[in-house]
PDB file of C-alpha atoms in Angstrom:
ATOM      1  CA  MET A   1       0.015   0.003  -0.069  1.00  0.00           C
ATOM      2  CA  SER A   2       1.422   3.502  -1.022  1.00  0.00           C
ATOM      3  CA  LYS A   3       1.493   6.364   1.477  1.00  0.00           C
ATOM      4  CA  VAL A   4      -1.478   8.099  -0.199  1.00  0.00           C
ATOM      5  CA  GLU A   5      -3.488   4.880  -0.012  1.00  0.00           C
ATOM      6  CA  GLU A   6      -2.585   4.506   3.583  1.00  0.00           C
ATOM      7  CA  PHE A   7      -3.644   8.099   4.357  1.00  0.00           C
ATOM      8  CA  ARG A   8      -6.961   7.729   2.361  1.00  0.00           C
ATOM      9  CA  ALA A   9      -7.803   4.543   4.280  1.00  0.00           C
ATOM     10  CA  LEU A  10      -7.292   6.235   7.514  1.00  0.00           C
ATOM     11  CA  HIS A  11     -10.282   8.460   6.773  1.00  0.00           C
ATOM     12  CA  LEU A  12     -12.626   5.634   5.931  1.00  0.00           C
ATOM     13  CA  ARG A  13     -14.973   3.775   8.119  1.00  0.00           C
ATOM     14  CA  ARG A  14     -14.323   5.932  11.234  1.00  0.00           C
ATOM     15  CA  VAL A  15     -16.873   5.326  13.951  1.00  0.00           C
ATOM     16  CA  PRO A  16     -18.544   8.259  15.809  1.00  0.00           C
ATOM     17  CA  GLY A  17     -16.237   9.544  18.545  1.00  0.00           C
ATOM     18  CA  ASP A  18     -13.104   8.205  16.909  1.00  0.00           C
ATOM     19  CA  PRO A  19     -11.998  10.715  14.341  1.00  0.00           C
ATOM     20  CA  LEU A  20      -8.664  10.751  12.738  1.00  0.00           C
ATOM     21  CA  VAL A  21      -6.433  13.000  14.753  1.00  0.00           C
ATOM     22  CA  LEU A  22      -3.807  14.813  12.626  1.00  0.00           C
ATOM     23  CA  PRO A  23      -1.341  16.881  14.447  1.00  0.00           C
ATOM     24  CA  GLY A  24       0.241  19.814  12.492  1.00  0.00           C
ATOM     25  CA  PRO A  25       4.054  19.898  12.449  1.00  0.00           C
ATOM     26  CA  TRP A  26       5.813  23.103  11.692  1.00  0.00           C
ATOM     27  CA  ASP A  27       9.261  21.713  11.128  1.00  0.00           C
ATOM     28  CA  ALA A  28      11.202  18.462  11.038  1.00  0.00           C
ATOM     29  CA  ALA A  29      11.669  18.255  14.835  1.00  0.00           C
ATOM     30  CA  SER A  30       8.011  18.639  15.706  1.00  0.00           C
ATOM     31  CA  ALA A  31       7.091  16.125  12.891  1.00  0.00           C
ATOM     32  CA  ARG A  32       9.429  13.515  14.619  1.00  0.00           C
ATOM     33  CA  ALA A  33       7.867  14.303  17.947  1.00  0.00           C
ATOM     34  CA  PHE A  34       4.403  13.595  16.647  1.00  0.00           C
ATOM     35  CA  GLN A  35       5.482  10.481  14.894  1.00  0.00           C
ATOM     36  CA  ALA A  36       7.193   9.175  18.095  1.00  0.00           C
ATOM     37  CA  ALA A  37       4.008   9.891  19.902  1.00  0.00           C
ATOM     38  CA  GLY A  38       2.232   7.337  17.641  1.00  0.00           C
ATOM     39  CA  PHE A  39       0.253   9.461  15.306  1.00  0.00           C
ATOM     40  CA  PRO A  40      -0.177   7.576  11.971  1.00  0.00           C
ATOM     41  CA  ALA A  41      -0.236  10.668   9.781  1.00  0.00           C
ATOM     42  CA  LEU A  42       0.424  14.463   9.901  1.00  0.00           C
ATOM     43  CA  ALA A  43      -1.085  17.605   8.239  1.00  0.00           C
ATOM     44  CA  THR A  44       1.126  20.689   8.261  1.00  0.00           C
ATOM     45  CA  PRO A  45      -0.549  23.983   9.036  1.00  0.00           C
ATOM     46  CA  SER A  46       0.430  26.900   6.865  1.00  0.00           C
ATOM     47  CA  ALA A  47       0.179  29.502   9.601  1.00  0.00           C
ATOM     48  CA  GLY A  48       2.487  27.278  12.001  1.00  0.00           C
ATOM     49  CA  VAL A  49       4.964  26.899   9.229  1.00  0.00           C
ATOM     50  CA  ALA A  50       4.860  30.516   8.440  1.00  0.00           C
ATOM     51  CA  ALA A  51       5.565  31.505  11.998  1.00  0.00           C
ATOM     52  CA  SER A  52       8.593  29.030  12.022  1.00  0.00           C
ATOM     53  CA  LEU A  53      10.012  30.643   9.050  1.00  0.00           C
ATOM     54  CA  GLY A  54       9.468  34.218  10.324  1.00  0.00           C
ATOM     55  CA  TYR A  55       6.410  35.096   8.191  1.00  0.00           C
ATOM     56  CA  ALA A  56       2.956  36.338   8.984  1.00  0.00           C
ATOM     57  CA  ASP A  57       0.167  33.976   8.098  1.00  0.00           C
ATOM     58  CA  GLY A  58      -0.458  34.064   4.408  1.00  0.00           C
ATOM     59  CA  SER A  59       2.868  35.779   3.614  1.00  0.00           C
ATOM     60  CA  THR A  60       5.173  32.738   3.069  1.00  0.00           C
ATOM     61  CA  PRO A  61       6.567  32.652  -0.487  1.00  0.00           C
ATOM     62  CA  ALA A  62       5.599  29.314  -2.219  1.00  0.00           C
ATOM     63  CA  ASP A  63       9.202  28.210  -2.648  1.00  0.00           C
ATOM     64  CA  GLU A  64       9.749  28.400   1.096  1.00  0.00           C
ATOM     65  CA  MET A  65       6.436  26.654   1.953  1.00  0.00           C
ATOM     66  CA  PHE A  66       7.189  23.679  -0.344  1.00  0.00           C
ATOM     67  CA  ALA A  67      10.729  23.561   0.949  1.00  0.00           C
ATOM     68  CA  ALA A  68       9.437  23.408   4.378  1.00  0.00           C
ATOM     69  CA  VAL A  69       6.876  20.633   3.612  1.00  0.00           C
ATOM     70  CA  ALA A  70       9.736  18.679   1.937  1.00  0.00           C
ATOM     71  CA  ARG A  71      11.867  18.812   5.162  1.00  0.00           C
ATOM     72  CA  ILE A  72       8.899  17.609   7.182  1.00  0.00           C
ATOM     73  CA  ALA A  73       8.029  14.771   4.823  1.00  0.00           C
ATOM     74  CA  ARG A  74      11.630  13.667   4.655  1.00  0.00           C
ATOM     75  CA  ALA A  75      12.014  13.568   8.382  1.00  0.00           C
ATOM     76  CA  VAL A  76       9.223  10.985   9.082  1.00  0.00           C
ATOM     77  CA  GLU A  77       7.888   7.820   7.710  1.00  0.00           C
ATOM     78  CA  VAL A  78       4.099   8.445   8.271  1.00  0.00           C
ATOM     79  CA  PRO A  79       2.042  10.186   5.550  1.00  0.00           C
ATOM     80  CA  VAL A  80       2.186  13.935   5.503  1.00  0.00           C
ATOM     81  CA  SER A  81      -0.534  16.286   4.001  1.00  0.00           C
ATOM     82  CA  ALA A  82       0.448  19.887   3.140  1.00  0.00           C
ATOM     83  CA  ASP A  83      -1.633  22.945   3.820  1.00  0.00           C
ATOM     84  CA  VAL A  84      -0.810  25.121   0.652  1.00  0.00           C
ATOM     85  CA  GLU A  85      -3.296  27.801   1.331  1.00  0.00           C
ATOM     86  CA  ASP A  86      -5.113  28.880  -1.886  1.00  0.00           C
ATOM     87  CA  GLY A  87      -2.492  27.275  -4.170  1.00  0.00           C
ATOM     88  CA  TYR A  88      -0.298  30.388  -4.647  1.00  0.00           C
ATOM     89  CA  GLY A  89      -1.690  31.133  -7.976  1.00  0.00           C
ATOM     90  CA  LEU A  90      -0.089  28.004  -9.568  1.00  0.00           C
ATOM     91  CA  ALA A  91      -1.880  26.115 -12.290  1.00  0.00           C
ATOM     92  CA  PRO A  92      -3.289  22.737 -11.118  1.00  0.00           C
ATOM     93  CA  LYS A  93      -0.588  20.684 -12.990  1.00  0.00           C
ATOM     94  CA  GLU A  94       2.346  22.684 -11.392  1.00  0.00           C
ATOM     95  CA  LEU A  95       0.743  22.645  -7.918  1.00  0.00           C
ATOM     96  CA  VAL A  96       0.327  18.885  -8.048  1.00  0.00           C
ATOM     97  CA  GLU A  97       3.971  18.431  -9.419  1.00  0.00           C
ATOM     98  CA  ARG A  98       5.353  20.478  -6.667  1.00  0.00           C
ATOM     99  CA  LEU A  99       3.353  18.655  -3.892  1.00  0.00           C
ATOM    100  CA  LEU A 100       4.439  15.384  -5.047  1.00  0.00           C
ATOM    101  CA  GLU A 101       8.271  16.539  -5.330  1.00  0.00           C
ATOM    102  CA  ALA A 102       7.873  17.680  -1.745  1.00  0.00           C
ATOM    103  CA  GLY A 103       6.768  14.214  -0.607  1.00  0.00           C
ATOM    104  CA  ALA A 104       3.161  15.196   0.377  1.00  0.00           C
ATOM    105  CA  VAL A 105       0.399  12.687   0.115  1.00  0.00           C
ATOM    106  CA  GLY A 106      -2.359  15.295   0.236  1.00  0.00           C
ATOM    107  CA  CYS A 107      -3.143  19.053   0.343  1.00  0.00           C
ATOM    108  CA  ASN A 108      -5.383  21.529   1.996  1.00  0.00           C
ATOM    109  CA  LEU A 109      -6.697  24.089  -0.236  1.00  0.00           C
ATOM    110  CA  GLU A 110      -8.844  27.146   0.905  1.00  0.00           C
ATOM    111  CA  ASP A 111     -11.398  28.923  -1.109  1.00  0.00           C
ATOM    112  CA  SER A 112     -10.488  32.545  -0.040  1.00  0.00           C
ATOM    113  CA  ARG A 113      -7.797  34.722  -0.967  1.00  0.00           C
ATOM    114  CA  ARG A 114      -6.668  37.888   0.974  1.00  0.00           C
ATOM    115  CA  GLY A 115      -9.648  37.686   3.184  1.00  0.00           C
ATOM    116  CA  ALA A 116     -12.294  37.385   0.515  1.00  0.00           C
ATOM    117  CA  LEU A 117     -14.158  34.285  -0.644  1.00  0.00           C
ATOM    118  CA  LYS A 118     -13.541  32.943  -4.140  1.00  0.00           C
ATOM    119  CA  ASP A 119     -16.290  32.373  -6.553  1.00  0.00           C
ATOM    120  CA  PRO A 120     -17.519  28.819  -5.697  1.00  0.00           C
ATOM    121  CA  ARG A 121     -17.709  27.740  -9.217  1.00  0.00           C
ATOM    122  CA  GLU A 122     -14.416  28.926 -10.141  1.00  0.00           C
ATOM    123  CA  HIS A 123     -12.916  27.314  -7.177  1.00  0.00           C
ATOM    124  CA  ALA A 124     -14.793  24.021  -7.964  1.00  0.00           C
ATOM    125  CA  ASP A 125     -13.138  24.278 -11.448  1.00  0.00           C
ATOM    126  CA  PHE A 126      -9.841  24.690  -9.713  1.00  0.00           C
ATOM    127  CA  LEU A 127     -10.268  21.664  -7.533  1.00  0.00           C
ATOM    128  CA  ALA A 128     -11.377  19.600 -10.492  1.00  0.00           C
ATOM    129  CA  GLY A 129      -8.162  20.541 -12.358  1.00  0.00           C
ATOM    130  CA  VAL A 130      -6.044  19.557  -9.236  1.00  0.00           C
ATOM    131  CA  ARG A 131      -7.914  16.258  -9.192  1.00  0.00           C
ATOM    132  CA  ALA A 132      -7.452  15.660 -12.926  1.00  0.00           C
ATOM    133  CA  ALA A 133      -3.737  16.383 -12.477  1.00  0.00           C
ATOM    134  CA  ALA A 134      -3.263  14.197  -9.473  1.00  0.00           C
ATOM    135  CA  GLY A 135      -5.430  11.313 -10.258  1.00  0.00           C
ATOM    136  CA  ASP A 136      -5.460   9.219  -7.089  1.00  0.00           C
ATOM    137  CA  GLY A 137      -1.924  10.486  -6.189  1.00  0.00           C
ATOM    138  CA  LEU A 138      -3.115  13.158  -3.806  1.00  0.00           C
ATOM    139  CA  PHE A 139      -5.788  13.261  -0.996  1.00  0.00           C
ATOM    140  CA  LEU A 140      -7.552  16.590  -1.570  1.00  0.00           C
ATOM    141  CA  ASN A 141      -9.101  18.520   1.501  1.00  0.00           C
ATOM    142  CA  ALA A 142     -11.184  21.341   0.465  1.00  0.00           C
ATOM    143  CA  ARG A 143     -11.325  24.087   3.102  1.00  0.00           C
ATOM    144  CA  VAL A 144     -14.563  26.182   3.158  1.00  0.00           C
ATOM    145  CA  ASP A 145     -14.120  29.607   4.514  1.00  0.00           C
ATOM    146  CA  VAL A 146     -17.689  30.762   4.648  1.00  0.00           C
ATOM    147  CA  PHE A 147     -17.506  30.835   8.582  1.00  0.00           C
ATOM    148  CA  VAL A 148     -14.441  32.937   8.444  1.00  0.00           C
ATOM    149  CA  HIS A 149     -15.214  35.499   5.502  1.00  0.00           C
ATOM    150  CA  GLY A 150     -18.717  34.537   4.421  1.00  0.00           C
ATOM    151  CA  ASP A 151     -22.225  34.270   5.545  1.00  0.00           C
ATOM    152  CA  GLY A 152     -21.936  30.760   6.954  1.00  0.00           C
ATOM    153  CA  ASP A 153     -23.662  28.990   4.146  1.00  0.00           C
ATOM    154  CA  PRO A 154     -21.652  25.870   3.352  1.00  0.00           C
ATOM    155  CA  GLU A 155     -23.657  24.838   0.184  1.00  0.00           C
ATOM    156  CA  ARG A 156     -20.337  25.172  -1.848  1.00  0.00           C
ATOM    157  CA  ALA A 157     -18.971  22.293  -0.083  1.00  0.00           C
ATOM    158  CA  VAL A 158     -21.107  19.933  -2.083  1.00  0.00           C
ATOM    159  CA  ALA A 159     -19.900  21.300  -5.274  1.00  0.00           C
ATOM    160  CA  TYR A 160     -16.276  20.825  -4.028  1.00  0.00           C
ATOM    161  CA  VAL A 161     -16.858  17.078  -3.365  1.00  0.00           C
ATOM    162  CA  ALA A 162     -18.477  16.768  -6.870  1.00  0.00           C
ATOM    163  CA  ALA A 163     -15.375  18.445  -8.371  1.00  0.00           C
ATOM    164  CA  GLY A 164     -13.130  15.826  -6.721  1.00  0.00           C
ATOM    165  CA  ALA A 165     -12.441  16.704  -3.100  1.00  0.00           C
ATOM    166  CA  ASP A 166     -11.851  13.795  -0.826  1.00  0.00           C
ATOM    167  CA  CYS A 167     -12.668  15.748   2.352  1.00  0.00           C
ATOM    168  CA  VAL A 168     -14.149  19.164   3.094  1.00  0.00           C
ATOM    169  CA  TYR A 169     -13.065  21.382   5.876  1.00  0.00           C
ATOM    170  CA  PRO A 170     -15.602  24.051   7.179  1.00  0.00           C
ATOM    171  CA  ILE A 171     -13.084  25.785   9.228  1.00  0.00           C
ATOM    172  CA  LEU A 172     -14.539  27.548  12.432  1.00  0.00           C
ATOM    173  CA  ALA A 173     -17.967  26.004  11.783  1.00  0.00           C
ATOM    174  CA  PRO A 174     -20.072  26.068  15.001  1.00  0.00           C
ATOM    175  CA  ALA A 175     -19.773  22.754  16.809  1.00  0.00           C
ATOM    176  CA  ASP A 176     -23.692  22.411  17.072  1.00  0.00           C
ATOM    177  CA  LEU A 177     -23.717  22.683  13.210  1.00  0.00           C
ATOM    178  CA  LEU A 178     -21.474  19.682  12.590  1.00  0.00           C
ATOM    179  CA  PRO A 179     -24.364  16.991  12.633  1.00  0.00           C
ATOM    180  CA  VAL A 180     -26.153  19.126   9.923  1.00  0.00           C
ATOM    181  CA  LEU A 181     -23.001  19.394   7.886  1.00  0.00           C
ATOM    182  CA  ARG A 182     -22.263  15.621   8.386  1.00  0.00           C
ATOM    183  CA  ALA A 183     -25.736  14.849   6.915  1.00  0.00           C
ATOM    184  CA  GLY A 184     -25.737  17.127   4.099  1.00  0.00           C
ATOM    185  CA  ILE A 185     -22.035  16.762   2.866  1.00  0.00           C
ATOM    186  CA  PRO A 186     -20.884  13.412   1.345  1.00  0.00           C
ATOM    187  CA  GLY A 187     -17.532  12.087   2.303  1.00  0.00           C
ATOM    188  CA  PRO A 188     -15.191  12.826   5.179  1.00  0.00           C
ATOM    189  CA  LEU A 189     -15.556  16.021   7.264  1.00  0.00           C
ATOM    190  CA  ASN A 190     -12.619  17.892   8.859  1.00  0.00           C
ATOM    191  CA  ALA A 191     -13.131  19.925  12.125  1.00  0.00           C
ATOM    192  CA  LEU A 192     -10.863  22.330  13.883  1.00  0.00           C
ATOM    193  CA  ALA A 193     -10.095  21.532  17.499  1.00  0.00           C
ATOM    194  CA  ARG A 194      -8.999  24.244  19.849  1.00  0.00           C
ATOM    195  CA  LEU A 195      -6.339  23.666  22.508  1.00  0.00           C
ATOM    196  CA  ASP A 196      -7.646  26.410  25.016  1.00  0.00           C
ATOM    197  CA  GLY A 197     -10.313  24.367  26.472  1.00  0.00           C
ATOM    198  CA  ASP A 198     -12.861  26.530  24.703  1.00  0.00           C
ATOM    199  CA  GLY A 199     -14.910  24.052  22.623  1.00  0.00           C
ATOM    200  CA  PRO A 200     -15.340  20.297  22.336  1.00  0.00           C
ATOM    201  CA  SER A 201     -12.537  17.820  22.592  1.00  0.00           C
ATOM    202  CA  PRO A 202     -11.484  15.707  19.371  1.00  0.00           C
ATOM    203  CA  ALA A 203     -13.553  12.819  20.599  1.00  0.00           C
ATOM    204  CA  GLU A 204     -16.607  15.078  21.179  1.00  0.00           C
ATOM    205  CA  LEU A 205     -16.269  16.506  17.692  1.00  0.00           C
ATOM    206  CA  GLY A 206     -16.135  13.036  16.308  1.00  0.00           C
ATOM    207  CA  GLY A 207     -19.252  12.224  18.083  1.00  0.00           C
ATOM    208  CA  LEU A 208     -20.929  15.403  16.394  1.00  0.00           C
ATOM    209  CA  GLY A 209     -19.886  14.093  12.865  1.00  0.00           C
ATOM    210  CA  ALA A 210     -16.202  15.087  12.217  1.00  0.00           C
ATOM    211  CA  THR A 211     -14.243  12.493  10.429  1.00  0.00           C
ATOM    212  CA  ARG A 212     -10.834  14.090  11.057  1.00  0.00           C
ATOM    213  CA  ILE A 213      -9.509  16.634  13.520  1.00  0.00           C
ATOM    214  CA  THR A 214      -6.782  19.319  12.764  1.00  0.00           C
ATOM    215  CA  PHE A 215      -5.540  22.053  15.028  1.00  0.00           C
ATOM    216  CA  GLY A 216      -4.433  24.793  12.726  1.00  0.00           C
ATOM    217  CA  PRO A 217      -1.453  26.653  14.170  1.00  0.00           C
ATOM    218  CA  GLY A 218      -2.594  25.827  17.704  1.00  0.00           C
ATOM    219  CA  LEU A 219       0.230  23.317  18.383  1.00  0.00           C
ATOM    220  CA  GLN A 220       3.004  25.605  17.196  1.00  0.00           C
ATOM    221  CA  ARG A 221       1.582  28.467  19.258  1.00  0.00           C
ATOM    222  CA  ARG A 222       1.458  26.338  22.342  1.00  0.00           C
ATOM    223  CA  ALA A 223       5.142  25.268  21.681  1.00  0.00           C
ATOM    224  CA  GLU A 224       6.201  28.977  21.204  1.00  0.00           C
ATOM    225  CA  ARG A 225       4.639  29.945  24.423  1.00  0.00           C
ATOM    226  CA  ALA A 226       6.484  27.188  26.059  1.00  0.00           C
ATOM    227  CA  VAL A 227       9.798  28.398  24.611  1.00  0.00           C
ATOM    228  CA  ARG A 228       8.919  31.806  25.897  1.00  0.00           C
ATOM    229  CA  GLU A 229       8.301  30.596  29.390  1.00  0.00           C
ATOM    230  CA  ILE A 230      11.851  28.774  29.290  1.00  0.00           C
ATOM    231  CA  ALA A 231      13.301  32.059  28.010  1.00  0.00           C
ATOM    232  CA  ASP A 232      11.673  34.052  30.821  1.00  0.00           C
ATOM    233  CA  GLY A 233      13.001  31.481  33.361  1.00  0.00           C
ATOM    234  CA  LEU A 234      16.482  32.188  31.945  1.00  0.00           C
ATOM    235  CA  GLY A 235      16.221  35.871  32.898  1.00  0.00           C
ATOM    236  CA  THR A 236      17.652  35.362  36.321  1.00  0.00           C
ATOM    237  CA  PHE A 237      20.526  33.387  34.933  1.00  0.00           C
ATOM    238  CA  ARG A 238      21.098  36.088  32.436  1.00  0.00           C
ATOM    239  CA  THR A 239      21.141  38.918  35.102  1.00  0.00           C
ATOM    240  CA  ALA A 240      23.444  36.898  37.385  1.00  0.00           C
ATOM    241  CA  THR A 241      25.921  36.269  34.475  1.00  0.00           C
ATOM    242  CA  ALA A 242      25.931  39.848  33.512  1.00  0.00           C
ATOM    243  CA  ALA A 243      27.028  40.816  36.987  1.00  0.00           C
ATOM    244  CA  THR A 244      29.823  38.214  37.110  1.00  0.00           C
ATOM    245  CA  PRO A 245      33.089  39.020  35.621  1.00  0.00           C
ATOM    246  CA  ARG A 246      34.707  36.560  33.104  1.00  0.00           C
ATOM    247  CA  GLY A 247      37.119  35.180  35.775  1.00  0.00           C
ATOM    248  CA  GLY A 248      34.186  33.871  37.762  1.00  0.00           C
ATOM    249  CA  CYS A 249      34.488  35.937  40.810  1.00  0.00           C
ATOM    250  CA  PRO A 250      31.857  38.364  41.829  1.00  0.00           C
ATOM    251  CA  PRO A 251      32.864  42.181  41.504  1.00  0.00           C
ATOM    252  CA  THR A 252      34.443  43.691  44.714  1.00  0.00           C
ATOM    253  CA  SER A 253      34.416  47.224  45.617  1.00  0.00           C
ATOM    254  CA  SER A 254      37.516  49.197  44.910  1.00  0.00           C
ATOM    255  CA  PRO A 255      39.804  50.079  47.854  1.00  0.00           C
ATOM    256  CA  PRO A 256      39.811  53.651  48.921  1.00  0.00           C
ATOM    257  CA  ALA A 257      42.216  55.862  47.308  1.00  0.00           C
ATOM    258  CA  PRO A 258      45.073  56.812  49.531  1.00  0.00           C
ATOM    259  CA  GLY A 259      44.606  60.042  51.380  1.00  0.00           C
TER     260      GLY A 259
END
């Protein structure tokens, strides 16, 4: 079984309350940590990768994003899906080629650009082009941004599935709407889990109808907070070091000048 076949199979026949949980690595080290913890697959978050590279969300150059995905995929044995935002303006064939060259088995493609929703028919055509170029070689997750930039009407998700999407991701959809979405959208359903305790757990989201769970940049941001706490804890050491001369002895007061 190929990695993409393995990844696709992980989405199938999920029972309620047991969704596929996909941590989001932002670099090779975090990817290896999630693999060591036993997760069977990973899904990069574009915002988390952007932060690790020093960019604001949505500002990472395509070349740097694909290079980061390649480093992550190369570092682990489990399948890796890549968040490539809105596709960076690439034609479907080139987008697919670059994803496969990076070692990704799937991709996340959003239907908004610079804070505005795309025309759903145009985006469906784009997804159909990606599917045609990839064949069965990529698992296509279509992010639906109507709960971020639109009126909350997820009807376009059905068109995306018809265009060839394997899974749809109505990001920030209210949890109590998941059963309705599950009933109306064929195929797997991706939901966002929060790490701040504000919202259902992954298992609870699965019980509401989610097939798979991702965390956006939440894991990277939690790791960054942990590093900041470590850095703050080093403050005392930094102050003590600055007060100690290179010889290692604390400074002494100078003797009084002879009178």
